[in-house]
XYZ file of C-alpha atoms in Angstrom:
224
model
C 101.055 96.396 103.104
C 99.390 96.763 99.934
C 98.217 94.289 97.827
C 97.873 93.880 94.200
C 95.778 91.898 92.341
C 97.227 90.584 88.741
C 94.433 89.108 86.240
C 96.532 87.795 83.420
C 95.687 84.722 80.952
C 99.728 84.848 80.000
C 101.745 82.680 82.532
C 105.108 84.492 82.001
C 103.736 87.904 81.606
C 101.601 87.138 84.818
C 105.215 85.977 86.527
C 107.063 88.606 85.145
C 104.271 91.057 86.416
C 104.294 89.576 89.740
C 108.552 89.296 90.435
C 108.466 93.118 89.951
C 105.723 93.864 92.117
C 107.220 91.698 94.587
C 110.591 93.589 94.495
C 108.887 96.969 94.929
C 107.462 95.268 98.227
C 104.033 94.535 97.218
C 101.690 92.034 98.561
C 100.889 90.234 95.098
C 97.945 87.798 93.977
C 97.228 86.585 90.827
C 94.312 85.223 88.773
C 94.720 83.641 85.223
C 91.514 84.575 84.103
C 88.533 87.196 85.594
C 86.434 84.043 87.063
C 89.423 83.338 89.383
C 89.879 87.560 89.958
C 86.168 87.362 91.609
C 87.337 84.503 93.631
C 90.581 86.319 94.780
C 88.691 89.194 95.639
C 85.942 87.241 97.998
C 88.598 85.791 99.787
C 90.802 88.952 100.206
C 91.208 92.507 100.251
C 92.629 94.219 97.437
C 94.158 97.419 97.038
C 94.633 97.733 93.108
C 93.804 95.416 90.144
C 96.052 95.588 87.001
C 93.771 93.854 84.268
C 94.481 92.282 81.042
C 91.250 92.493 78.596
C 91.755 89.530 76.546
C 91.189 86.386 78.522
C 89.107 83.065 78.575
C 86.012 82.437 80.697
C 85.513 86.286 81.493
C 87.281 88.669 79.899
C 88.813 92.306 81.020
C 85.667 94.332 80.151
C 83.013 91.999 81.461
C 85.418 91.640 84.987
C 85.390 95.643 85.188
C 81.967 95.551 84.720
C 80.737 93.061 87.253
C 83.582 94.540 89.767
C 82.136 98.440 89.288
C 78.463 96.939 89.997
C 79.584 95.967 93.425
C 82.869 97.801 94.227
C 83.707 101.405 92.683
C 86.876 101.998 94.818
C 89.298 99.318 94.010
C 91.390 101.315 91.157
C 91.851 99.191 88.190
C 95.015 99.840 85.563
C 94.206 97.901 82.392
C 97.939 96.186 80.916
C 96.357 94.756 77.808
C 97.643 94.522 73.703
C 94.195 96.005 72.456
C 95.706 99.500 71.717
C 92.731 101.479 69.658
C 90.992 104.297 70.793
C 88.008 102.875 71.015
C 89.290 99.980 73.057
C 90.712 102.681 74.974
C 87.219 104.020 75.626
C 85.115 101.280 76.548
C 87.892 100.180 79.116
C 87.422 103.787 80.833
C 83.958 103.794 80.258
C 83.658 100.493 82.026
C 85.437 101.720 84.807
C 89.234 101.560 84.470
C 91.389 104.301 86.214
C 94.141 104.134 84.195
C 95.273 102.137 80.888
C 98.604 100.809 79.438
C 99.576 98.974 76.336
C 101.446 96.380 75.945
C 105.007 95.933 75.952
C 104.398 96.974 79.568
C 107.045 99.293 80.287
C 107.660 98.063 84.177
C 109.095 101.377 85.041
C 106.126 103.275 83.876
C 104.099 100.565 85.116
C 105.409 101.156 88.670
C 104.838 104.706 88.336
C 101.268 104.686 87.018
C 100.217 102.250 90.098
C 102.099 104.993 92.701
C 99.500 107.570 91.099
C 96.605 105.429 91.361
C 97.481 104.560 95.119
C 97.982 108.583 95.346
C 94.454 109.179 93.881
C 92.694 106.250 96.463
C 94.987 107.788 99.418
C 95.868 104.233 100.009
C 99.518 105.381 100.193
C 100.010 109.154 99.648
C 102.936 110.130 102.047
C 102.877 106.086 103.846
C 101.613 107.922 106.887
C 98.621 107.809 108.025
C 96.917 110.749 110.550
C 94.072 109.109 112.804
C 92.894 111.887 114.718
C 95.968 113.182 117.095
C 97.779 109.885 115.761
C 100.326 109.341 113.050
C 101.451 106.040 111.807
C 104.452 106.486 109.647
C 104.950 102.778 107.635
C 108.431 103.242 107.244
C 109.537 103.594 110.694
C 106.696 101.204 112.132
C 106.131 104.008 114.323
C 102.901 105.573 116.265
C 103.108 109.407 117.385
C 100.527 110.953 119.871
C 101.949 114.970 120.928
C 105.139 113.752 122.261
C 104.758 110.775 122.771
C 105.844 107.710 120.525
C 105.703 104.144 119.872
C 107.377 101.656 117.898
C 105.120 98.567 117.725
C 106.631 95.150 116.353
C 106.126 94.597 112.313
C 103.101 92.477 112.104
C 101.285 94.655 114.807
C 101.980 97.826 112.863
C 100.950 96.426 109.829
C 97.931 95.124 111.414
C 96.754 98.291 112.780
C 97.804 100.484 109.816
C 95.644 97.833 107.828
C 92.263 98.336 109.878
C 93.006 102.003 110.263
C 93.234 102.587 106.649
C 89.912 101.313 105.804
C 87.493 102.292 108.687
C 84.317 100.745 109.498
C 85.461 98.159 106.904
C 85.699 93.850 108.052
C 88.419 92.158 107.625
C 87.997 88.369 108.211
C 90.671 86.896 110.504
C 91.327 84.575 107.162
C 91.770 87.997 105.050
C 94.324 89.413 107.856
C 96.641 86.167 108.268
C 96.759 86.179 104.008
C 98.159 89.915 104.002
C 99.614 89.885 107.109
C 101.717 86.951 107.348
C 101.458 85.885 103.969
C 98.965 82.379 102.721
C 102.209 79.899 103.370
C 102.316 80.922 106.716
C 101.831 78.038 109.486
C 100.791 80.039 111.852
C 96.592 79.776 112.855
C 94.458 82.692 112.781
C 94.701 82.719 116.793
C 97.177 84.603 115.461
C 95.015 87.665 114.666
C 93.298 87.297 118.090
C 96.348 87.301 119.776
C 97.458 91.008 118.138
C 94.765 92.586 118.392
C 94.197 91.958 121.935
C 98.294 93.375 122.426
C 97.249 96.325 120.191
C 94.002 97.140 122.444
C 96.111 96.634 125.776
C 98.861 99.027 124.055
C 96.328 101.623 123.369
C 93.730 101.501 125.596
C 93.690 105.290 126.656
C 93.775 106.140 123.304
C 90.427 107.521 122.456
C 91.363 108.247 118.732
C 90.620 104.850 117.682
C 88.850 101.322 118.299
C 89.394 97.677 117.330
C 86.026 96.052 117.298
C 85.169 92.118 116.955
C 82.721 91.716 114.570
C 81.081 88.057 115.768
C 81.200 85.180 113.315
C 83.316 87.651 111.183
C 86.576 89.040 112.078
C 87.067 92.731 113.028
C 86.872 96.429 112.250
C 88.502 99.764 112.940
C 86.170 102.575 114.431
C 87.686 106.157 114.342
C 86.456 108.605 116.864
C 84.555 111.689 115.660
């Protein structure tokens, strides 16, 4: 699933922002300020950030700058009032992707964050090819030649996550948050428990492999 990260100082623009993401079925966080952002984004993965500019305690500009120092993947759509060129240009020179004034048109909004996802081939076709294995999101399916799998929701999801972002850690913490969502009551046993069904499930598989990482969580390792 992928998640969004909303950094907006507004609390009904940051709600309004947040119902429509929702309804497009995005996994949404949200940060009133960029202080909180660099909180959000210790605790969790994110896929995109949409970033307001004008905010207490650390503003757009300085938050694109500390996040660019450390992270220049994460694409970053700036939503923001400040509407002159050369606001324009420091945002992109900073390290935005993309930039929007406001009014925030949601439609265009929506559209905007499909082409950044496009661009970071988070979520080009919602398939993704892991060797001789394609995961389509839609139909929670895995394909290998002829044969096929449908794997329950939260497995899929799991495995599409880690397969998406090789060689990267996820903490179990991260995984329960995105997976089955922070008000969950499940434990993150929880984790354990899937990946240990996903490794029994596809064992002979040799196109992929879920690794423990101790004291941290786990990894996906794609065969050469």
């Amino acid at each position: 699933m992928i998640h969004i990260l909303v950094v907006e100082d507004d609390r009904h623009a940051r709600r309004l922002l947040e119902a429509v993401l929702k309804r497009e079925g995005y996994l949404v966080s949200t940060a009133e300020d960029g202080v909180r952002a660099m909180e959000v984004l210790e605790k969790q993965h994110i896929d995109l950030i949409i970033l307001d500019i004008m905010m207490p305690n650390m503003d757009g500009y300085e938050f694109a700058k500390e996040l660019r120092d450390v992270d220049g993947l994460i694409p970053i759509l700036m939503a923001t009032a400040k509407h002159l060129p050369e606001d324009k240009k420091k945002g992109f020179r900073l390290g935005t992707d993309d930039y929007m004034t406001k009014p925030i048109d949601t439609e265009e909004m929506l559209l905007r964050i499909q082409a950044l996802l496009r661009r970071s081939q988070i979520a080009s076709a919602r398939k993704l090819v892991v060797g001789k294995l394609v995961l389509d999101y839609d139909a929670l399916t895995v394909t290998r030649g002829e044969e096929k799998q449908t794997l329950p929701q939260k497995e899929f999801y799991l495995l599409y996550k880690l397969l998406s972002y090789p060689d990267r850690i996820f903490t179990r913490i991260q995984l329960m948050d995105e997976i089955w969502g922070m008000q969950s009551e499940s434990t993150d046993t929880t984790v354990n428990v899937h990946i240990n069904r996903l490794r029994k499930r596809f064992e002979d598989y040799p196109d992929f492999e879920l690794v423990s990482v101790r004291g941290l969580g786990y990894k996906a390792v794609r065969s050469q």
